[in-house]
PDB file of C-alpha atoms and ligand atoms in Angstrom:
ATOM      1  CA  ALA A   1     -34.153   8.399  35.960  1.00 62.00           C
ATOM      2  CA  THR A   2     -36.445   5.539  36.982  1.00 77.00           C
ATOM      3  CA  PRO A   3     -34.902   2.476  38.450  1.00 80.00           C
ATOM      4  CA  THR A   4     -37.436   0.649  36.622  1.00 85.00           C
ATOM      5  CA  SER A   5     -37.027   2.071  33.174  1.00 85.00           C
ATOM      6  CA  ILE A   6     -32.823   1.008  33.709  1.00 85.00           C
ATOM      7  CA  MET A   7     -33.503  -2.050  34.781  1.00 85.00           C
ATOM      8  CA  VAL A   8     -35.742  -2.850  31.946  1.00 86.00           C
ATOM      9  CA  GLY A   9     -33.007  -1.060  29.896  1.00 86.00           C
ATOM     10  CA  THR A  10     -29.635  -3.415  30.888  1.00 89.00           C
ATOM     11  CA  GLY A  11     -31.639  -6.378  31.106  1.00 89.00           C
ATOM     12  CA  LYS A  12     -32.281  -5.994  27.533  1.00 89.00           C
ATOM     13  CA  GLY A  13     -28.765  -4.890  26.973  1.00 89.00           C
ATOM     14  CA  ALA A  14     -27.397  -8.696  28.324  1.00 90.00           C
ATOM     15  CA  GLU A  15     -30.167 -10.442  26.322  1.00 90.00           C
ATOM     16  CA  ASN A  16     -27.938  -9.223  23.712  1.00 89.00           C
ATOM     17  CA  GLY A  17     -24.581  -9.699  25.025  1.00 93.00           C
ATOM     18  CA  ILE A  18     -23.981  -5.897  26.092  1.00 94.00           C
ATOM     19  CA  LEU A  19     -23.488  -6.117  29.707  1.00 94.00           C
ATOM     20  CA  ILE A  20     -23.613  -2.518  31.263  1.00 94.00           C
ATOM     21  CA  LYS A  21     -21.820  -2.511  35.151  1.00 93.00           C
ATOM     22  CA  GLY A  22     -24.200   0.678  36.022  1.00 87.00           C
ATOM     23  CA  ALA A  23     -27.237   2.759  35.323  1.00 86.00           C
ATOM     24  CA  GLU A  24     -24.749   5.774  35.191  1.00 89.00           C
ATOM     25  CA  HIS A  25     -23.304   4.478  31.393  1.00 92.00           C
ATOM     26  CA  LEU A  26     -26.649   4.012  30.098  1.00 89.00           C
ATOM     27  CA  GLU A  27     -27.866   7.650  30.781  1.00 88.00           C
ATOM     28  CA  ASN A  28     -24.008   8.516  29.668  1.00 91.00           C
ATOM     29  CA  ALA A  29     -24.815   6.819  26.194  1.00 94.00           C
ATOM     30  CA  HIS A  30     -27.308   8.407  24.822  1.00 93.00           C
ATOM     31  CA  ARG A  31     -25.022  11.833  24.999  1.00 96.00           C
ATOM     32  CA  LEU A  32     -21.443  10.178  23.454  1.00 97.00           C
ATOM     33  CA  THR A  33     -20.571  12.750  20.703  1.00 98.00           C
ATOM     34  CA  THR A  34     -17.216  10.862  19.490  1.00 98.00           C
ATOM     35  CA  ILE A  35     -16.034   7.626  19.773  1.00 98.00           C
ATOM     36  CA  VAL A  36     -12.623   6.285  19.719  1.00 98.00           C
ATOM     37  CA  LEU A  37     -11.660   2.732  18.486  1.00 98.00           C
ATOM     38  CA  ASP A  38      -8.507   1.281  19.249  1.00 97.00           C
ATOM     39  CA  LYS A  39      -7.481  -0.554  15.757  1.00 96.00           C
ATOM     40  CA  THR A  40      -5.731  -4.176  16.753  1.00 94.00           C
ATOM     41  CA  GLY A  41      -8.751  -6.041  18.841  1.00 94.00           C
ATOM     42  CA  THR A  42     -10.842  -3.840  18.456  1.00 96.00           C
ATOM     43  CA  ILE A  43     -11.742  -3.001  15.124  1.00 98.00           C
ATOM     44  CA  THR A  44      -9.655  -5.819  13.801  1.00 97.00           C
ATOM     45  CA  LYS A  45      -9.700  -9.384  14.720  1.00 95.00           C
ATOM     46  CA  GLY A  46      -6.829  -8.439  16.413  1.00 92.00           C
ATOM     47  CA  GLU A  47      -5.042 -12.967  15.235  1.00 93.00           C
ATOM     48  CA  PRO A  48      -2.293 -11.316  13.300  1.00 95.00           C
ATOM     49  CA  GLU A  49      -0.946 -13.260  10.410  1.00 97.00           C
ATOM     50  CA  VAL A  50       2.811 -13.530   8.909  1.00 98.00           C
ATOM     51  CA  THR A  51       2.841 -12.496   5.421  1.00 97.00           C
ATOM     52  CA  ASP A  52       6.277 -11.751   4.204  1.00 97.00           C
ATOM     53  CA  ILE A  53       9.868 -12.439   5.353  1.00 98.00           C
ATOM     54  CA  VAL A  54      12.765  -9.964   4.201  1.00 97.00           C
ATOM     55  CA  PRO A  55      15.981 -10.759   4.984  1.00 97.00           C
ATOM     56  CA  PHE A  56      18.611  -8.756   4.447  1.00 96.00           C
ATOM     57  CA  ALA A  57      22.926  -8.103   4.381  1.00 80.00           C
ATOM     58  CA  GLY A  58      23.402 -12.063   3.398  1.00 86.00           C
ATOM     59  CA  LEU A  59      20.809 -13.812   6.231  1.00 93.00           C
ATOM     60  CA  ALA A  60      19.630 -16.690   5.178  1.00 95.00           C
ATOM     61  CA  GLU A  61      15.888 -16.449   5.456  1.00 96.00           C
ATOM     62  CA  ALA A  62      15.343 -19.742   7.804  1.00 96.00           C
ATOM     63  CA  GLU A  63      18.111 -18.229  10.147  1.00 96.00           C
ATOM     64  CA  LEU A  64      16.408 -14.833   9.992  1.00 97.00           C
ATOM     65  CA  LEU A  65      13.550 -16.948  11.654  1.00 97.00           C
ATOM     66  CA  ARG A  66      14.604 -18.640  13.855  1.00 97.00           C
ATOM     67  CA  LEU A  67      16.383 -15.752  15.724  1.00 97.00           C
ATOM     68  CA  ALA A  68      13.143 -13.082  15.390  1.00 98.00           C
ATOM     69  CA  VAL A  69      11.069 -17.073  17.093  1.00 97.00           C
ATOM     70  CA  ARG A  70      13.236 -17.061  20.455  1.00 97.00           C
ATOM     71  CA  ALA A  71      13.388 -12.950  20.453  1.00 97.00           C
ATOM     72  CA  GLU A  72       9.448 -13.518  20.577  1.00 97.00           C
ATOM     73  CA  LYS A  73       8.730 -16.014  22.334  1.00 96.00           C
ATOM     74  CA  ASN A  74       8.188 -14.207  26.010  1.00 94.00           C
ATOM     75  CA  SER A  75       6.245 -11.947  24.310  1.00 94.00           C
ATOM     76  CA  GLU A  76       2.650 -11.423  24.940  1.00 87.00           C
ATOM     77  CA  HIS A  77       1.986  -8.656  22.455  1.00 90.00           C
ATOM     78  CA  PRO A  78      -0.213 -10.323  19.290  1.00 91.00           C
ATOM     79  CA  LEU A  79       2.384  -9.665  16.546  1.00 94.00           C
ATOM     80  CA  ALA A  80       4.902 -11.503  18.502  1.00 96.00           C
ATOM     81  CA  GLN A  81       2.512 -14.485  18.623  1.00 95.00           C
ATOM     82  CA  ALA A  82       2.352 -14.541  14.888  1.00 97.00           C
ATOM     83  CA  ILE A  83       5.591 -14.524  14.458  1.00 98.00           C
ATOM     84  CA  VAL A  84       6.246 -17.510  17.238  1.00 97.00           C
ATOM     85  CA  LYS A  85       2.713 -19.666  15.454  1.00 97.00           C
ATOM     86  CA  TYR A  86       4.921 -18.746  11.952  1.00 97.00           C
ATOM     87  CA  GLY A  87       7.976 -20.473  13.572  1.00 97.00           C
ATOM     88  CA  GLN A  88       6.006 -22.909  14.654  1.00 96.00           C
ATOM     89  CA  LYS A  89       4.221 -24.073  11.370  1.00 95.00           C
ATOM     90  CA  GLN A  90       8.106 -24.258   9.813  1.00 94.00           C
ATOM     91  CA  GLY A  91       8.782 -26.342  12.933  1.00 95.00           C
ATOM     92  CA  VAL A  92      10.632 -24.460  13.652  1.00 94.00           C
ATOM     93  CA  SER A  93      12.026 -24.592  18.000  1.00 89.00           C
ATOM     94  CA  LEU A  94      11.066 -22.775  20.743  1.00 90.00           C
ATOM     95  CA  ASN A  95      14.317 -21.830  23.340  1.00 90.00           C
ATOM     96  CA  ASP A  96      14.377 -18.912  25.789  1.00 93.00           C
ATOM     97  CA  PRO A  97      16.905 -15.950  24.383  1.00 94.00           C
ATOM     98  CA  GLU A  98      19.320 -15.462  27.137  1.00 95.00           C
ATOM     99  CA  SER A  99      17.814 -11.933  28.288  1.00 96.00           C
ATOM    100  CA  PHE A 100      14.725 -11.013  27.531  1.00 97.00           C
ATOM    101  CA  THR A 101      13.259  -7.142  27.347  1.00 97.00           C
ATOM    102  CA  ALA A 102      10.163  -5.846  26.580  1.00 95.00           C
ATOM    103  CA  ILE A 103       9.541  -1.930  25.435  1.00 94.00           C
ATOM    104  CA  PRO A 104       6.171  -1.383  25.386  1.00 90.00           C
ATOM    105  CA  GLY A 105       4.898   0.400  21.983  1.00 90.00           C
ATOM    106  CA  TYR A 106       8.400   0.044  20.246  1.00 95.00           C
ATOM    107  CA  GLY A 107       8.831  -4.129  20.615  1.00 96.00           C
ATOM    108  CA  VAL A 108      11.481  -6.171  22.095  1.00 98.00           C
ATOM    109  CA  GLU A 109      15.655  -6.086  22.984  1.00 98.00           C
ATOM    110  CA  VAL A 110      16.939  -9.491  23.599  1.00 98.00           C
ATOM    111  CA  THR A 111      20.186 -11.132  23.508  1.00 97.00           C
ATOM    112  CA  ILE A 112      20.666 -14.748  21.234  1.00 97.00           C
ATOM    113  CA  GLU A 113      24.069 -17.000  21.618  1.00 95.00           C
ATOM    114  CA  GLY A 114      25.694 -13.814  23.164  1.00 96.00           C
ATOM    115  CA  LYS A 115      24.089 -11.553  20.168  1.00 97.00           C
ATOM    116  CA  ARG A 116      21.896  -8.728  20.999  1.00 97.00           C
ATOM    117  CA  VAL A 117      18.425  -8.750  19.099  1.00 98.00           C
ATOM    118  CA  LEU A 118      16.056  -6.119  18.276  1.00 98.00           C
ATOM    119  CA  VAL A 119      12.430  -6.037  16.473  1.00 98.00           C
ATOM    120  CA  GLY A 120      10.216  -3.830  16.777  1.00 98.00           C
ATOM    121  CA  THR A 121       9.380  -0.648  14.971  1.00 96.00           C
ATOM    122  CA  ARG A 122      11.504   1.816  12.999  1.00 96.00           C
ATOM    123  CA  LYS A 123      11.342   4.093  16.436  1.00 96.00           C
ATOM    124  CA  LEU A 124      12.872   1.555  18.273  1.00 97.00           C
ATOM    125  CA  MET A 125      16.006   1.254  16.172  1.00 98.00           C
ATOM    126  CA  LEU A 126      16.029   5.365  15.630  1.00 97.00           C
ATOM    127  CA  LYS A 127      16.307   4.709  19.454  1.00 97.00           C
ATOM    128  CA  ASN A 128      19.243   2.424  19.034  1.00 97.00           C
ATOM    129  CA  ASN A 129      21.131   4.324  15.781  1.00 98.00           C
ATOM    130  CA  ILE A 130      20.480   1.854  13.471  1.00 98.00           C
ATOM    131  CA  GLU A 131      20.381   2.553  10.078  1.00 97.00           C
ATOM    132  CA  PHE A 132      17.189   1.533   7.938  1.00 97.00           C
ATOM    133  CA  GLU A 133      17.250   4.271   5.155  1.00 97.00           C
ATOM    134  CA  SER A 134      17.324   1.077   2.740  1.00 95.00           C
ATOM    135  CA  ALA A 135      14.475  -1.082   3.172  1.00 97.00           C
ATOM    136  CA  VAL A 136      12.157   2.084   3.841  1.00 97.00           C
ATOM    137  CA  THR A 137      10.527   2.199  -0.296  1.00 97.00           C
ATOM    138  CA  GLN A 138      10.169  -1.496   0.992  1.00 97.00           C
ATOM    139  CA  ILE A 139       8.853  -0.967   4.415  1.00 97.00           C
ATOM    140  CA  GLU A 140       5.918   1.886   2.706  1.00 97.00           C
ATOM    141  CA  GLN A 141       4.728  -0.797   0.126  1.00 97.00           C
ATOM    142  CA  LEU A 142       3.807  -2.844   2.369  1.00 97.00           C
ATOM    143  CA  GLU A 143       2.560  -0.627   4.826  1.00 96.00           C
ATOM    144  CA  LEU A 144       0.151   1.306   2.123  1.00 94.00           C
ATOM    145  CA  GLN A 145      -1.091  -2.833   1.984  1.00 94.00           C
ATOM    146  CA  GLY A 146      -1.947  -2.165   5.828  1.00 94.00           C
ATOM    147  CA  LYS A 147       0.492  -4.483   6.641  1.00 97.00           C
ATOM    148  CA  THR A 148       2.337  -3.453  10.414  1.00 97.00           C
ATOM    149  CA  VAL A 149       6.165  -3.992   9.523  1.00 98.00           C
ATOM    150  CA  MET A 150       8.960  -5.194  12.223  1.00 98.00           C
ATOM    151  CA  LEU A 151      11.767  -4.754  11.679  1.00 98.00           C
ATOM    152  CA  PHE A 152      14.404  -6.843  12.868  1.00 98.00           C
ATOM    153  CA  ALA A 153      18.645  -6.085  14.265  1.00 98.00           C
ATOM    154  CA  LEU A 154      20.819  -8.558  14.413  1.00 97.00           C
ATOM    155  CA  GLU A 155      23.864  -6.868  16.270  1.00 96.00           C
ATOM    156  CA  ASN A 156      23.023  -3.302  15.167  1.00 95.00           C
ATOM    157  CA  LYS A 157      22.906  -4.014  11.435  1.00 96.00           C
ATOM    158  CA  LEU A 158      19.319  -4.499   9.646  1.00 97.00           C
ATOM    159  CA  SER A 159      18.706  -7.778   8.955  1.00 97.00           C
ATOM    160  CA  GLY A 160      15.544  -8.621   8.084  1.00 98.00           C
ATOM    161  CA  LEU A 161      11.182  -7.684   7.961  1.00 98.00           C
ATOM    162  CA  PHE A 162       8.330  -9.198   8.982  1.00 98.00           C
ATOM    163  CA  ALA A 163       5.197  -8.019   7.828  1.00 98.00           C
ATOM    164  CA  VAL A 164       2.290  -8.893   9.233  1.00 97.00           C
ATOM    165  CA  ALA A 165      -1.085  -8.514   8.105  1.00 97.00           C
ATOM    166  CA  ASP A 166      -4.642  -8.684  10.493  1.00 96.00           C
ATOM    167  CA  THR A 167      -8.352  -8.929   9.406  1.00 95.00           C
ATOM    168  CA  VAL A 168     -10.832  -6.443   9.749  1.00 97.00           C
ATOM    169  CA  LYS A 169     -13.814  -7.878  12.029  1.00 97.00           C
ATOM    170  CA  GLU A 170     -17.281  -8.477   9.859  1.00 95.00           C
ATOM    171  CA  HIS A 171     -19.580  -5.537  11.302  1.00 97.00           C
ATOM    172  CA  SER A 172     -16.596  -2.400  11.908  1.00 98.00           C
ATOM    173  CA  ALA A 173     -17.083  -1.108   8.451  1.00 98.00           C
ATOM    174  CA  GLN A 174     -21.402  -0.922   9.087  1.00 98.00           C
ATOM    175  CA  ALA A 175     -20.701  -0.077  12.423  1.00 98.00           C
ATOM    176  CA  VAL A 176     -18.739   3.138  11.553  1.00 98.00           C
ATOM    177  CA  ALA A 177     -21.115   3.603   8.925  1.00 98.00           C
ATOM    178  CA  GLU A 178     -24.300   3.935  11.771  1.00 98.00           C
ATOM    179  CA  LEU A 179     -22.292   5.895  14.224  1.00 98.00           C
ATOM    180  CA  LYS A 180     -21.625   7.906  11.478  1.00 98.00           C
ATOM    181  CA  LYS A 181     -25.390   8.609  10.812  1.00 97.00           C
ATOM    182  CA  MET A 182     -26.344   9.073  14.032  1.00 96.00           C
ATOM    183  CA  GLY A 183     -23.856  12.150  14.125  1.00 97.00           C
ATOM    184  CA  ILE A 184     -21.492  10.696  15.457  1.00 98.00           C
ATOM    185  CA  GLU A 185     -17.641  11.109  15.396  1.00 98.00           C
ATOM    186  CA  VAL A 186     -15.275   8.106  15.240  1.00 98.00           C
ATOM    187  CA  TRP A 187     -11.747   8.195  15.365  1.00 98.00           C
ATOM    188  CA  MET A 188      -8.999   5.141  15.966  1.00 98.00           C
ATOM    189  CA  ILE A 189      -6.528   5.208  17.995  1.00 98.00           C
ATOM    190  CA  THR A 190      -3.104   3.159  17.716  1.00 96.00           C
ATOM    191  CA  GLY A 191       0.140   2.168  18.688  1.00 94.00           C
ATOM    192  CA  ASP A 192       0.936   1.218  14.549  1.00 94.00           C
ATOM    193  CA  ASN A 193       2.115   3.694  12.440  1.00 95.00           C
ATOM    194  CA  THR A 194       0.141   6.150  10.388  1.00 96.00           C
ATOM    195  CA  ARG A 195       0.363   4.316   7.100  1.00 97.00           C
ATOM    196  CA  THR A 196      -0.774   1.361   8.196  1.00 97.00           C
ATOM    197  CA  ALA A 197      -3.381   2.597  10.903  1.00 97.00           C
ATOM    198  CA  GLN A 198      -4.890   4.945   7.073  1.00 97.00           C
ATOM    199  CA  ALA A 199      -4.572   1.853   5.199  1.00 96.00           C
ATOM    200  CA  ILE A 200      -7.495   0.007   8.141  1.00 97.00           C
ATOM    201  CA  ALA A 201      -9.210   3.189   8.498  1.00 98.00           C
ATOM    202  CA  GLN A 202     -10.231   3.731   4.894  1.00 97.00           C
ATOM    203  CA  THR A 203     -11.348   0.196   4.678  1.00 96.00           C
ATOM    204  CA  VAL A 204     -13.430   0.565   6.853  1.00 98.00           C
ATOM    205  CA  GLY A 205     -15.254   4.519   6.349  1.00 98.00           C
ATOM    206  CA  ILE A 206     -12.537   6.411   9.558  1.00 98.00           C
ATOM    207  CA  THR A 207     -11.180  10.263   8.284  1.00 97.00           C
ATOM    208  CA  SER A 208     -10.045  11.172  11.738  1.00 98.00           C
ATOM    209  CA  VAL A 209      -6.256   8.374  12.763  1.00 98.00           C
ATOM    210  CA  MET A 210      -4.220   8.875  16.077  1.00 98.00           C
ATOM    211  CA  ALA A 211      -1.161   6.627  15.447  1.00 97.00           C
ATOM    212  CA  GLU A 212       1.821   5.651  16.544  1.00 95.00           C
ATOM    213  CA  VAL A 213      -0.200   6.764  20.057  1.00 96.00           C
ATOM    214  CA  LEU A 214       2.126   5.359  22.281  1.00 92.00           C
ATOM    215  CA  PRO A 215       0.993   2.752  25.543  1.00 88.00           C
ATOM    216  CA  GLU A 216       1.248   5.773  28.325  1.00 87.00           C
ATOM    217  CA  HIS A 217      -0.562   8.988  25.625  1.00 95.00           C
ATOM    218  CA  LYS A 218      -4.022   6.935  24.677  1.00 97.00           C
ATOM    219  CA  ALA A 219      -5.410   8.336  27.856  1.00 97.00           C
ATOM    220  CA  GLU A 220      -4.197  11.905  27.055  1.00 98.00           C
ATOM    221  CA  LYS A 221      -5.272  11.403  23.985  1.00 98.00           C
ATOM    222  CA  VAL A 222      -9.335  11.095  25.063  1.00 98.00           C
ATOM    223  CA  GLU A 223      -8.629  13.462  27.953  1.00 98.00           C
ATOM    224  CA  ALA A 224      -8.221  16.172  25.357  1.00 98.00           C
ATOM    225  CA  LEU A 225     -11.174  15.486  23.312  1.00 98.00           C
ATOM    226  CA  LYS A 226     -13.340  15.867  26.684  1.00 98.00           C
ATOM    227  CA  LYS A 227     -11.315  19.519  27.396  1.00 98.00           C
ATOM    228  CA  GLU A 228     -12.632  20.371  23.781  1.00 98.00           C
ATOM    229  CA  GLY A 229     -15.961  19.059  25.385  1.00 97.00           C
ATOM    230  CA  LYS A 230     -17.014  16.145  23.732  1.00 98.00           C
ATOM    231  CA  VAL A 231     -18.393  13.782  25.279  1.00 98.00           C
ATOM    232  CA  VAL A 232     -15.781  10.952  24.134  1.00 98.00           C
ATOM    233  CA  ALA A 233     -16.529   6.741  24.194  1.00 98.00           C
ATOM    234  CA  MET A 234     -13.553   4.223  24.284  1.00 98.00           C
ATOM    235  CA  VAL A 235     -13.289   1.097  22.536  1.00 98.00           C
ATOM    236  CA  GLY A 236     -11.016  -1.409  23.083  1.00 96.00           C
ATOM    237  CA  ASP A 237      -9.960  -4.526  24.141  1.00 94.00           C
ATOM    238  CA  GLY A 238      -5.920  -4.852  25.672  1.00 90.00           C
ATOM    239  CA  ILE A 239      -4.280  -3.886  28.774  1.00 89.00           C
ATOM    240  CA  ASN A 240      -2.975  -0.498  27.003  1.00 89.00           C
ATOM    241  CA  ASP A 241      -6.354   0.493  26.174  1.00 95.00           C
ATOM    242  CA  ALA A 242      -7.353   0.405  30.077  1.00 96.00           C
ATOM    243  CA  PRO A 243      -6.634   3.815  31.154  1.00 96.00           C
ATOM    244  CA  ALA A 244      -8.298   5.728  28.403  1.00 97.00           C
ATOM    245  CA  LEU A 245     -11.225   3.305  28.652  1.00 97.00           C
ATOM    246  CA  ALA A 246     -11.558   4.500  32.577  1.00 97.00           C
ATOM    247  CA  THR A 247     -10.513   7.781  31.683  1.00 97.00           C
ATOM    248  CA  ALA A 248     -13.527   8.091  28.900  1.00 98.00           C
ATOM    249  CA  ASP A 249     -17.179   8.687  29.668  1.00 97.00           C
ATOM    250  CA  VAL A 250     -18.212   5.394  28.136  1.00 97.00           C
ATOM    251  CA  GLY A 251     -15.158   2.615  28.498  1.00 97.00           C
ATOM    252  CA  PHE A 252     -16.163  -0.365  26.162  1.00 97.00           C
ATOM    253  CA  ALA A 253     -14.466  -3.622  26.455  1.00 97.00           C
ATOM    254  CA  ILE A 254     -14.524  -6.606  23.836  1.00 95.00           C
ATOM    255  CA  GLY A 255     -15.447  -9.401  25.561  1.00 93.00           C
ATOM    256  CA  THR A 256     -12.870 -11.382  24.050  1.00 89.00           C
ATOM    257  CA  GLY A 257     -10.405  -8.803  25.114  1.00 87.00           C
ATOM    258  CA  THR A 258      -7.898  -8.567  28.324  1.00 89.00           C
ATOM    259  CA  ASP A 259      -9.608  -8.570  32.047  1.00 94.00           C
ATOM    260  CA  VAL A 260      -8.097  -5.253  32.263  1.00 94.00           C
ATOM    261  CA  ALA A 261      -9.734  -3.963  29.441  1.00 95.00           C
ATOM    262  CA  ILE A 262     -12.605  -5.528  30.649  1.00 95.00           C
ATOM    263  CA  GLU A 263     -12.255  -4.184  34.319  1.00 96.00           C
ATOM    264  CA  ALA A 264     -11.525  -1.105  33.189  1.00 96.00           C
ATOM    265  CA  ALA A 265     -14.653  -0.247  30.914  1.00 97.00           C
ATOM    266  CA  ASP A 266     -18.237   0.529  32.090  1.00 96.00           C
ATOM    267  CA  ILE A 267     -19.699  -1.578  28.929  1.00 96.00           C
ATOM    268  CA  THR A 268     -18.794  -5.147  28.108  1.00 97.00           C
ATOM    269  CA  LEU A 269     -19.952  -6.326  24.523  1.00 96.00           C
ATOM    270  CA  MET A 270     -19.601  -9.868  24.570  1.00 95.00           C
ATOM    271  CA  ARG A 271     -19.718 -10.394  21.072  1.00 93.00           C
ATOM    272  CA  GLY A 272     -16.681  -8.635  20.171  1.00 93.00           C
ATOM    273  CA  ASP A 273     -19.099  -6.905  17.265  1.00 94.00           C
ATOM    274  CA  LEU A 274     -18.749  -3.339  17.090  1.00 97.00           C
ATOM    275  CA  THR A 275     -22.431  -2.545  16.056  1.00 96.00           C
ATOM    276  CA  GLY A 276     -23.296  -3.554  19.403  1.00 95.00           C
ATOM    277  CA  ILE A 277     -21.956   0.323  20.121  1.00 96.00           C
ATOM    278  CA  VAL A 278     -25.230   1.402  18.360  1.00 96.00           C
ATOM    279  CA  ALA A 279     -27.108  -0.538  19.984  1.00 95.00           C
ATOM    280  CA  ALA A 280     -25.996   0.649  23.723  1.00 95.00           C
ATOM    281  CA  ILE A 281     -26.459   3.756  22.320  1.00 95.00           C
ATOM    282  CA  ARG A 282     -30.113   3.257  20.805  1.00 94.00           C
ATOM    283  CA  LEU A 283     -31.177   1.051  24.445  1.00 93.00           C
ATOM    284  CA  SER A 284     -29.699   4.464  26.165  1.00 92.00           C
ATOM    285  CA  LYS A 285     -31.857   6.895  24.262  1.00 92.00           C
ATOM    286  CA  ALA A 286     -35.005   4.277  24.202  1.00 90.00           C
ATOM    287  CA  THR A 287     -34.586   4.117  28.639  1.00 88.00           C
ATOM    288  CA  MET A 288     -34.183   7.865  28.818  1.00 86.00           C
ATOM    289  CA  ARG A 289     -37.244   8.642  26.885  1.00 83.00           C
ATOM    290  CA  ASN A 290     -39.247   6.315  29.202  1.00 76.00           C
ATOM    291  CA  ILE A 291     -37.790   7.902  32.015  1.00 65.00           C
ATOM    292  CA  LYS A 292     -38.193  11.631  31.130  1.00 58.00           C
TER     293      LYS A 292
HETATM  294  P1  LIG B   1      -0.924  -1.875  18.181  1.00 52.52           P
HETATM  295  O1  LIG B   1      -1.694  -2.888  20.085  1.00 52.52           O
HETATM  296  O2  LIG B   1      -2.128  -0.549  18.854  1.00 52.52           O
HETATM  297  O3  LIG B   1      -0.390  -2.140  17.961  1.00 52.52           O
HETATM  298  P2  LIG B   1       1.645  -1.493  20.597  1.00 52.52           P
HETATM  299  O4  LIG B   1       2.162   0.087  21.292  1.00 52.52           O
HETATM  300  O5  LIG B   1       1.029  -2.189  21.328  1.00 52.52           O
HETATM  301  O6  LIG B   1       0.054  -0.503  20.166  1.00 52.52           O
HETATM  302  O7  LIG B   1       2.538  -1.595  19.623  1.00 52.52           O
HETATM  303  C1  LIG B   1       2.991  -0.681  18.415  1.00 52.52           C
HETATM  304  C2  LIG B   1       3.722  -0.862  17.282  1.00 52.52           C
HETATM  305  O8  LIG B   1       5.407  -0.940  18.545  1.00 52.52           O
HETATM  306  C3  LIG B   1       3.718  -2.001  17.309  1.00 52.52           C
HETATM  307  O9  LIG B   1       2.701  -1.715  15.887  1.00 52.52           O
HETATM  308  C4  LIG B   1       4.922  -3.338  16.678  1.00 52.52           C
HETATM  309  O10 LIG B   1       5.498  -2.424  15.125  1.00 52.52           O
HETATM  310  C5  LIG B   1       5.530  -2.384  17.856  1.00 52.52           C
HETATM  311  N1  LIG B   1       5.595  -3.891  18.486  1.00 52.52           N
HETATM  312  C6  LIG B   1       5.030  -3.691  20.096  1.00 52.52           C
HETATM  313  N2  LIG B   1       5.632  -4.995  20.788  1.00 52.52           N
HETATM  314  C7  LIG B   1       6.105  -6.161  20.063  1.00 52.52           C
HETATM  315  C8  LIG B   1       7.128  -7.120  19.780  1.00 52.52           C
HETATM  316  N3  LIG B   1       6.725  -8.224  20.621  1.00 52.52           N
HETATM  317  N4  LIG B   1       7.166  -6.970  19.086  1.00 52.52           N
HETATM  318  C9  LIG B   1       7.933  -6.456  18.072  1.00 52.52           C
HETATM  319  N5  LIG B   1       7.353  -5.639  17.463  1.00 52.52           N
HETATM  320  C10 LIG B   1       6.283  -5.105  18.657  1.00 52.52           C
HETATM  321 MG1  LIG B   2      -5.656  -3.310  21.067  1.00 52.52          MG
END
């Protein structure tokens, strides 16, 4: 590769909000066969909003909200922030819980006024032997709408549900369509449940979905695709995505994402718009043509 053509390519990228860390990344991008897109914050805006609150077992909605806000107050997860933000709008006060444990990929476990509170996935409830069978139909209905449902347990009893919805970014579907047209295989990867993931995937034209992937397993999924002989890009925004971004042949970070993701990535899409991936691949192809 001639240094001049690489410099021109890198410069053109920068003009378009595509920051390329090194020459080799620009060279690798034209060989990509497979792109793995994180869901939350990458395909979607990553600004989930509470859409449904369902109290059970005689618990008043206001009390459910008060406890959930306290439980989630110290969590950095976007889903937790959605609950806190919703509570603040309703005038719920923000007190710390007595104890707080984040369980990555599952939810949170806290103590409030001496009581044990769990907020998170079905797997979190399963791990704690909390019965949720009676709520399954309701949970599935919400998930089919592309909403993420968090289960709330008070003193080991399922006592409520919170559903949140996140909006798909304006250009996500267009980017997926263009990548497919280039002959590139497109995957979605997420820690979220299968039904919600499928619903979001469908709205952007993705048919290959890896859901309920624990944070520490995202990199393994990328590695497995590489072992199949594929040249793989990972695109993500979160701390969770950093190992997968580093493992991929080309890691793309969303510029509005976390610093950890940006540091682990090879290319940063400053505008957060997935059509930047298409532009980067075209730039890579054009650069390689000039070299040959
Ligand atoms: P993602 O960022 O792709 O949603 P995570 O691995 O961070 O994936 O989380 C997976 C799932 O765990 C979430 O969809 C949510 O249901 C649950 N979860 C994680 N953190 C929390 C939290 N602080 N409160 C409630 N649920 C949570
Ligand atoms: Mg994300």
